[in-house]
Coordinates of C-alpha atoms in Angstrom, one line a residue:
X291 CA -19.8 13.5 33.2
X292 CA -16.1 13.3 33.1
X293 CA -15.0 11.3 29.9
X294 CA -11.9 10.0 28.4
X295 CA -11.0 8.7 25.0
X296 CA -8.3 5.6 24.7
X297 CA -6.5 5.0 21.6
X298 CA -3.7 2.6 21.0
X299 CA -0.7 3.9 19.2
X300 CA -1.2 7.5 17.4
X301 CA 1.8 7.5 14.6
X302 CA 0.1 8.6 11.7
X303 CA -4.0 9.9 10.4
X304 CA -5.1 6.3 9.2
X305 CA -8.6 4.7 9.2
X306 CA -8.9 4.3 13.1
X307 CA -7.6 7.9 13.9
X308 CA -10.3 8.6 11.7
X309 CA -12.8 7.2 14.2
X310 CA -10.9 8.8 16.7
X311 CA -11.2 12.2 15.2
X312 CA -14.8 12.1 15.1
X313 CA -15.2 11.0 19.0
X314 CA -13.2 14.1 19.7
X315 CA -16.1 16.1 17.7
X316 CA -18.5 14.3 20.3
X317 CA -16.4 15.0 23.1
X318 CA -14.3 17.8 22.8
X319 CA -13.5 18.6 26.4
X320 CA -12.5 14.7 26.7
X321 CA -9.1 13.4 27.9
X322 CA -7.1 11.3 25.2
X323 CA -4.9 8.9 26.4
X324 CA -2.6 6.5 24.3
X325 CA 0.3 3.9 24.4
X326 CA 2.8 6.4 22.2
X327 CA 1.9 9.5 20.5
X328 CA 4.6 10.3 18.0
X329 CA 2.0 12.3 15.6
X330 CA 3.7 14.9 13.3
X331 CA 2.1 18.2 13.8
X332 CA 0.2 18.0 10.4
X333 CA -1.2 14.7 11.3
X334 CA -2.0 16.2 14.9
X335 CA -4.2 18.9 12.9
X336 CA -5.8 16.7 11.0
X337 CA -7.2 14.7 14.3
X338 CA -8.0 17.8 16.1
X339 CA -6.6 16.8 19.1
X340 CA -3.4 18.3 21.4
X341 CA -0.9 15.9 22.4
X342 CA -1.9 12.8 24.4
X343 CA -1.2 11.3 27.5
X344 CA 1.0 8.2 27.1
X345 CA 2.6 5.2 28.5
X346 CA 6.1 4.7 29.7
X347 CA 6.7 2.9 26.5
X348 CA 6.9 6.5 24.6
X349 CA 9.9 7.2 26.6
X350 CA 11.8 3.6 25.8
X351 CA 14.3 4.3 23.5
X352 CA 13.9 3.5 20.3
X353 CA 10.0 3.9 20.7
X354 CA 9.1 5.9 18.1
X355 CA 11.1 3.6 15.2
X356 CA 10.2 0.2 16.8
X357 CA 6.8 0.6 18.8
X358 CA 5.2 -2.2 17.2
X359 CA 7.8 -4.7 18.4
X360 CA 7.2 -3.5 21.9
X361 CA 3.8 -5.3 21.3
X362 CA 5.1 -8.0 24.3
X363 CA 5.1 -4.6 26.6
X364 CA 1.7 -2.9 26.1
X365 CA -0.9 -5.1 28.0
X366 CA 1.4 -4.0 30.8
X367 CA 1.4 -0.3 29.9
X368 CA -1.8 0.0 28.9
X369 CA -2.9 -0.8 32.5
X370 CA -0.8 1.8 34.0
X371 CA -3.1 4.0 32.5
X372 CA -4.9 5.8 35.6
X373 CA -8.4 6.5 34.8
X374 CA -10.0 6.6 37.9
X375 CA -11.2 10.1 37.5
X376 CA -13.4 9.8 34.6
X377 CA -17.4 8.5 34.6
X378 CA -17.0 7.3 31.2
X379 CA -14.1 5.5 29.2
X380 CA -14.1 5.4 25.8
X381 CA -11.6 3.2 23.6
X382 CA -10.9 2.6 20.0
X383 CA -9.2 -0.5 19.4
X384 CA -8.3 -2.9 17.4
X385 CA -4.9 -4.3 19.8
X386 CA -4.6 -3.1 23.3
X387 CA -6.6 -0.1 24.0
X388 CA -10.1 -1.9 25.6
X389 CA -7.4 -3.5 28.5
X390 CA -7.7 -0.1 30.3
X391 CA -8.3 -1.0 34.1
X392 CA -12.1 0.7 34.9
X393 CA -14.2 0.6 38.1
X394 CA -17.9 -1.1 39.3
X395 CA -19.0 3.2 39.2
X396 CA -16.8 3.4 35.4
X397 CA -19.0 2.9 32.4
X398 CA -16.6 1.5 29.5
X399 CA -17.7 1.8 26.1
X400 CA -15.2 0.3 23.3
X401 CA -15.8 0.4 19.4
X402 CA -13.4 -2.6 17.9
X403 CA -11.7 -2.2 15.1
X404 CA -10.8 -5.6 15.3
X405 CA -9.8 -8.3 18.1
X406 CA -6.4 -8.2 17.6
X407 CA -6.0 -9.7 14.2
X408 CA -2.7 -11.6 14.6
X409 CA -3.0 -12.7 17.5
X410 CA -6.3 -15.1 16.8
X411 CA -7.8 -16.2 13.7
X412 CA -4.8 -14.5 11.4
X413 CA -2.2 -15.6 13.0
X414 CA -0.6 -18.2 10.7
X415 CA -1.1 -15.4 7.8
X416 CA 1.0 -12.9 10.3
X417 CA 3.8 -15.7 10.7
X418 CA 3.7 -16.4 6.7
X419 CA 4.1 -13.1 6.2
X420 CA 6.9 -12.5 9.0
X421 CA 9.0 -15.7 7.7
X422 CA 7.9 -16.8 11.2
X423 CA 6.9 -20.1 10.2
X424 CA 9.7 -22.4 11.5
X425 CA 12.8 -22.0 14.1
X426 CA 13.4 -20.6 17.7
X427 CA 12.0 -16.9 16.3
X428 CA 8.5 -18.8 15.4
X429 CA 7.9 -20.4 18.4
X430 CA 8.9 -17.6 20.7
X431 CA 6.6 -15.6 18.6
X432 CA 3.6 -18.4 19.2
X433 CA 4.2 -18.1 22.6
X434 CA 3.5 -14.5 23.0
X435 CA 0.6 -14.6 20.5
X436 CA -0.7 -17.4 23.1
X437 CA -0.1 -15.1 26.1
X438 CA -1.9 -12.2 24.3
X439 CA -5.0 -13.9 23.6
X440 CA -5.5 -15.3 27.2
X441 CA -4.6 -11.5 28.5
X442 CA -7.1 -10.0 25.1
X443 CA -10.1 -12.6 26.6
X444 CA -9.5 -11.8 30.2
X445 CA -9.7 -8.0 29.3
X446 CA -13.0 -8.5 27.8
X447 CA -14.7 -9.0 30.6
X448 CA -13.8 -5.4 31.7
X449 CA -15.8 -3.8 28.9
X450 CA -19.3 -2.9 29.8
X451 CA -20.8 -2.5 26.2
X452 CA -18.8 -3.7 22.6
X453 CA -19.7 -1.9 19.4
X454 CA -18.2 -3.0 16.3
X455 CA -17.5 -1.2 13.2
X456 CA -19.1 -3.3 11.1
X457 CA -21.6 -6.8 11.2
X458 CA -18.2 -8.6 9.9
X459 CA -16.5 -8.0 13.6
X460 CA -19.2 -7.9 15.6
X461 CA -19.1 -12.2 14.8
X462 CA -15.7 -12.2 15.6
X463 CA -16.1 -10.7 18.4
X464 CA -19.1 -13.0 19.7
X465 CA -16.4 -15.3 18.0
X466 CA -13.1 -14.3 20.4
X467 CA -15.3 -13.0 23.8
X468 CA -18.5 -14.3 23.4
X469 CA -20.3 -11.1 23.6
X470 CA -22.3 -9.1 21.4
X471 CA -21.9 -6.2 19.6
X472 CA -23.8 -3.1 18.2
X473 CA -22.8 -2.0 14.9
X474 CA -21.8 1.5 14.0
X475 CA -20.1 1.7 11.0
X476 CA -17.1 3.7 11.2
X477 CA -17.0 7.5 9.8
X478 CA -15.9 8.1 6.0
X479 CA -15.9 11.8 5.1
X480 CA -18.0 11.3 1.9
X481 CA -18.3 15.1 1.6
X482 CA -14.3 15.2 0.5
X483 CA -15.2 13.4 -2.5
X484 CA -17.0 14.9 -5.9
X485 CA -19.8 13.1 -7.6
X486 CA -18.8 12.8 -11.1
X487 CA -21.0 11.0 -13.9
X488 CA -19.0 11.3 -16.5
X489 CA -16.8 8.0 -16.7
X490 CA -13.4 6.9 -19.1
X491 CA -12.9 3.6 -20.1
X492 CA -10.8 2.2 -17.5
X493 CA -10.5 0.4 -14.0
X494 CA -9.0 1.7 -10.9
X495 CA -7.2 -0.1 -7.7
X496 CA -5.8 1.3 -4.9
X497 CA -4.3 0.5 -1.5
X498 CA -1.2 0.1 0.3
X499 CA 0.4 -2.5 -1.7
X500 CA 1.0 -5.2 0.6
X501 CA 0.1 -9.0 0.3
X502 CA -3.1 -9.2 2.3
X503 CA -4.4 -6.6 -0.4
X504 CA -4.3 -8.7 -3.0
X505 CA -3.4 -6.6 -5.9
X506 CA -1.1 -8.8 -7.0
X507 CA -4.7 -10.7 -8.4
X508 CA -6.1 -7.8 -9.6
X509 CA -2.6 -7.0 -12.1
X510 CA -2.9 -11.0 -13.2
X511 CA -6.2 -11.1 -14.1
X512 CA -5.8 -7.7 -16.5
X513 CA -2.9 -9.3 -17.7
X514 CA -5.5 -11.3 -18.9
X515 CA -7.9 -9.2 -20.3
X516 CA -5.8 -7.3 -22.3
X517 CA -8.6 -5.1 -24.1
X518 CA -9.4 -4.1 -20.3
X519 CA -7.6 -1.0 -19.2
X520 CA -6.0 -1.1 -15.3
X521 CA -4.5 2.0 -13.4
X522 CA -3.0 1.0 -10.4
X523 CA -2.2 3.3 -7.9
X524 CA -0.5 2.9 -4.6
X525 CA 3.1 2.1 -2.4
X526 CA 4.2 -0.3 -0.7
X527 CA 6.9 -3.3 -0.6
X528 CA 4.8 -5.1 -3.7
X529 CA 5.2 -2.2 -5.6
X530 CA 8.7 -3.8 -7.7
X531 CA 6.8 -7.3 -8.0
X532 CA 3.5 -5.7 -9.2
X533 CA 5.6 -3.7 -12.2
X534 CA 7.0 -7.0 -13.2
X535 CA 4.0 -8.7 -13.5
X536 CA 2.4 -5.7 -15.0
X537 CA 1.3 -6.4 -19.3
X538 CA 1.0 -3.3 -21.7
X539 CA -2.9 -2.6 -20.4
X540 CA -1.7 -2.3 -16.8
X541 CA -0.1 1.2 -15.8
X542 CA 1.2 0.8 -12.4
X543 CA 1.4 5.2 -11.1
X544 CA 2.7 4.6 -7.0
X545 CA 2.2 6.9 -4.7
X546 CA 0.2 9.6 -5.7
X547 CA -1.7 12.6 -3.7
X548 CA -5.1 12.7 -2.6
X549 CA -6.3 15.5 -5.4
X550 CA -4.7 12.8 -8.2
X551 CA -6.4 9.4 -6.1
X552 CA -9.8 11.5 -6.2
X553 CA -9.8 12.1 -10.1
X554 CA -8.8 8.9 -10.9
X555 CA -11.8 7.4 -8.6
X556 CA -13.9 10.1 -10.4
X557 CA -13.3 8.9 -14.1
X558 CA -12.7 5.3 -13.2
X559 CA -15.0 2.7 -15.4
X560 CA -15.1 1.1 -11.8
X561 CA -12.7 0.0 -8.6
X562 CA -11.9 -2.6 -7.6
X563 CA -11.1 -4.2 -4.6
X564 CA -9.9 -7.8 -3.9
X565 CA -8.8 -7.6 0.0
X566 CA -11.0 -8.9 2.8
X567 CA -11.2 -6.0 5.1
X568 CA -12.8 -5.7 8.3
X569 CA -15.0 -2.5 7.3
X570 CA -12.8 -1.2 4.2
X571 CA -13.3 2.4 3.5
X572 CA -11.8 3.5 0.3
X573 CA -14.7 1.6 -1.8
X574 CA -16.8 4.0 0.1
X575 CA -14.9 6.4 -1.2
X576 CA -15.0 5.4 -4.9
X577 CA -18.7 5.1 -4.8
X578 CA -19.1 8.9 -3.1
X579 CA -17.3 9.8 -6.6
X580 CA -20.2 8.1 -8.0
X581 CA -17.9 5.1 -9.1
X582 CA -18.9 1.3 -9.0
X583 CA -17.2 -1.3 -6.8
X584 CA -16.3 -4.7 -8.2
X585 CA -15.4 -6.3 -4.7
X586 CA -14.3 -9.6 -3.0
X587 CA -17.7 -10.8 -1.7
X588 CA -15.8 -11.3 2.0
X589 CA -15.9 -9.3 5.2
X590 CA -17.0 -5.6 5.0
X591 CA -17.5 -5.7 1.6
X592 CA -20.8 -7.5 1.9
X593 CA -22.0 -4.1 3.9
X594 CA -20.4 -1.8 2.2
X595 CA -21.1 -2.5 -1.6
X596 CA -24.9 -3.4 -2.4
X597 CA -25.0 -6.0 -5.0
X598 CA -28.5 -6.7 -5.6
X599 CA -29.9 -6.4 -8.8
X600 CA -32.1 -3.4 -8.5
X601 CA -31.9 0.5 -9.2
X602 CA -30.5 0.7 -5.9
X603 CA -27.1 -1.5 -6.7
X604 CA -23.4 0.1 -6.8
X605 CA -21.4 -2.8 -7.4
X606 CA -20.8 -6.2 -8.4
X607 CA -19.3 -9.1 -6.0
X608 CA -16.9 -12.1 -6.6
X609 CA -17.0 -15.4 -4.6
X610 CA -13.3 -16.2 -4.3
X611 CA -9.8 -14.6 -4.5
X612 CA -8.5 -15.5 -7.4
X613 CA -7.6 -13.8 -11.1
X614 CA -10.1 -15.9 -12.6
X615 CA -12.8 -14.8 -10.2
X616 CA -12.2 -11.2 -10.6
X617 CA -12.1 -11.8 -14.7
X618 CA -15.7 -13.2 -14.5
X619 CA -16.8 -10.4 -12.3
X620 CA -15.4 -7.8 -14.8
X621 CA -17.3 -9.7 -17.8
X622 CA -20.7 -9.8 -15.5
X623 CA -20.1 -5.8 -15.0
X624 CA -19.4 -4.8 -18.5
X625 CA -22.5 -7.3 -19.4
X626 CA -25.3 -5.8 -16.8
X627 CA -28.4 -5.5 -18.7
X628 CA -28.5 -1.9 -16.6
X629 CA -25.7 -0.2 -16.0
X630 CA -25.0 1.0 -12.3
X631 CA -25.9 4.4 -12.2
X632 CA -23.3 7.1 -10.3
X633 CA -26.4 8.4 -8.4
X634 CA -27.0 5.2 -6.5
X635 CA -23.7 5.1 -5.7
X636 CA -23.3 8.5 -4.1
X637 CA -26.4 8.0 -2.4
X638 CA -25.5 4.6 -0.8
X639 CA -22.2 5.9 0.0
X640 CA -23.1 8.8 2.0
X641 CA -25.4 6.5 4.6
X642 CA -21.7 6.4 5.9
X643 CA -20.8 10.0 6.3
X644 CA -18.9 11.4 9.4
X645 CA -22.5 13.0 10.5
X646 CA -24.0 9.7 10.6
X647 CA -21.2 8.3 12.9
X648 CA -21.3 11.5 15.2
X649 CA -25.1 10.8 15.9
X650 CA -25.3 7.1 16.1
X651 CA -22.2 6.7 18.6
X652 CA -23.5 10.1 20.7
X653 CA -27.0 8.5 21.1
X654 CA -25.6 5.2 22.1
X655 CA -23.1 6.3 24.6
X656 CA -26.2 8.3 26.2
X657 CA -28.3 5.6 26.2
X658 CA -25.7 3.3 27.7
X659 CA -25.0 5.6 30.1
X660 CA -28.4 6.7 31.5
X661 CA -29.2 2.7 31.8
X662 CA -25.6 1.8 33.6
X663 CA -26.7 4.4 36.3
X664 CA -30.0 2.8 36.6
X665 CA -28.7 -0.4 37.3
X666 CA -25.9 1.1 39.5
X667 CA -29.2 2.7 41.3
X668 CA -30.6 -0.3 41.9
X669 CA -27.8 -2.1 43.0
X670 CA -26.9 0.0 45.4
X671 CA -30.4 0.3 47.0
X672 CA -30.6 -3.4 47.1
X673 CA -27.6 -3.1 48.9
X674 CA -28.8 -0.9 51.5
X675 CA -32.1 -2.8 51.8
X676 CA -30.2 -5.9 52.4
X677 CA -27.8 -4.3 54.9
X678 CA -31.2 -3.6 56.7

């Protein structure tokens, strides 16, 4: 077999590059192809791949500054991709990547990140947040959104099997295409992260500090709980409006590196986590360092942080996003008749590990595969019978 690996835009080692990472484990004699590739070469060793075959966007000037405003471009460029060669495509996506043009004698496999969040059921969050709400710019940019998602449904129809990283998009993508989905949840390298039991009286969040994360509820409601203790961590452009809003009980750090994230998580009372994510890895994270999650009961959250009341449970859930919400959830944690235990949370974390993903998406491609050539078998000797 002859496979290839499709990827949208590879700029930095985020969450997707992650899963991309790992299918290069699977597969490493497979072909990566890409819209851009502007890696640095310390991001490139951390994927484990060699450079990648690209689109003609990567030479457009100004690429490599202003890629994602060449969005209007890449339906076209990902099609120019020539894959004829290969018996299987792979793609990762979560914008672009499952258009790839593939053959009747192709088997295409793609795990979604996400149907391309701004173009359907966030867009009007994408325009808020764009100052794209009123004006010629707005309803240029509706138009384009509108051509995406008629070229994003017609492309679906080229994928053979969908698997989603998590129960959350596999409904929106029986949602958007009206197909299903398997499940594989997406690889979070659990073994990076230290168990500690030993915990300090204080609450951790952490993200990029952008709107859609929410932090901004997580600094009000401290600020509201002022014998509760909040460390912050994290950059972003909400990082001047979060240390305004920030009270005496609130420390606000920024950036830090991984080593100082991963002690933090370690000695952290608990994280928390108010954004609705499609999957959401870094609670993952926080419980592999044996930490509780206090989580906005939305999206990947329900999957990833079990909130039942038994031995079993690593974290506590809250029903809307809102300061008030995440206060009461605090109070219900500090108030559990039996405290969450750091063992139950390393232990659910790590039915997530890298491992886990490397044999779940290798067994499925392999079953896929030997069933597409049985039905390509029998179509073409019903097509020979018929012919005679």
């Amino acid at each position: 077999m002859k496979i290839c690996i499709v990827h949208e835009w590879l700029v930095t080692y985020a969450g997707s590059e992650r899963v991309l990472s790992e299918l290069i484990k699977i597969y490493p004699t497979a072909d990566i192809f890409s819209v851009v590739d502007f890696l640095s070469d310390a991001d490139r060793a951390l994927l484990g791949a060699p450079r990648t075959r690209t689109s003609f966007i990567q030479k457009l000037p100004g690429a490599r500054k202003h890629y994602r405003s060449l969005l209007p471009l890449m339906p076209l460029a990902i099609e120019q991709l020539d894959l004829s060669a290969y018996d299987i495509v792979i793609s990762s996506s979560h914008a672009v990547a499952k258009g790839v043009l593939t053959g009747p004698d192709q088997l295409h496999i793609s795990y979604v990140h996400s149907p391309i969040r701004y173009a359907w059921d966030l867009q009007h969050q994408y325009l808020r947040e764009s100052n794209l709400q009123h004006g010629l710019k707005s309803w240029l940019a509706r138009w384009l959104l509108h051509k995406i998602r008629i070229w994003d449904y017609r492309t679906s129809a080229g994928v053979d099997f969908f698997v989603a990283n998590s129960r959350f998009i596999s409904r929106r993508i029986q949602k958007v295409y009206r197909r299903d989905a398997e499940v594989i949840h997406p690889p979070v390298d659990v073994d990076a992260f230290t168990l500690q039991r030993n915990k300090e009286d204080y609450y951790l969040a952490a993200s990029r500090l952008v709107p859609y994360k929410r932090m901004d509820l997580i600094v009000e409601a401290f600020s509201k709980m002022p014998k509760r203790r909040l460390v912050v961590i994290g950059d972003g452009p909400e990082l001047t409006r979060l240390q305004s809003m920030a009270t005496s009980n609130v420390t606000i750090l920024g950036y830090q590196s991984s080593e100082s994230l991963q002690s933090h998580m370690q000695r952290a009372k608990a994280f928390i986590f108010a954004a609705e994510e499609d999957f959401g890895i870094i609670p993952v994270e926080a419980q592999a360092c044996g930490t509780p999650v206090i989580a906005y009961g939305k999206g990947g959250s329900l999957e990833t942080v079990r909130a039942a009341p038994d031995s079993a449970r690593t974290g506590i859930l809250f029903g809307e996003q809102s300061a008030d919400s995440i206060i009461a959830a605090v109070e219900r944690f500090e108030s559990l008749p039996v405290p969450i235990t750091a063992d139950a949370c390393r232990v659910h974390a790590e039915s997530f590990s890298a491992a886990r993903f490397r044999l779940a998406f290798g067994s499925l491609v392999e079953r896929r595969w030997l069933q597409f050539q049985r039905t390509t078998c029998n179509n073409q000797e019903g097509h020979i019978l018929d012919e005679r």
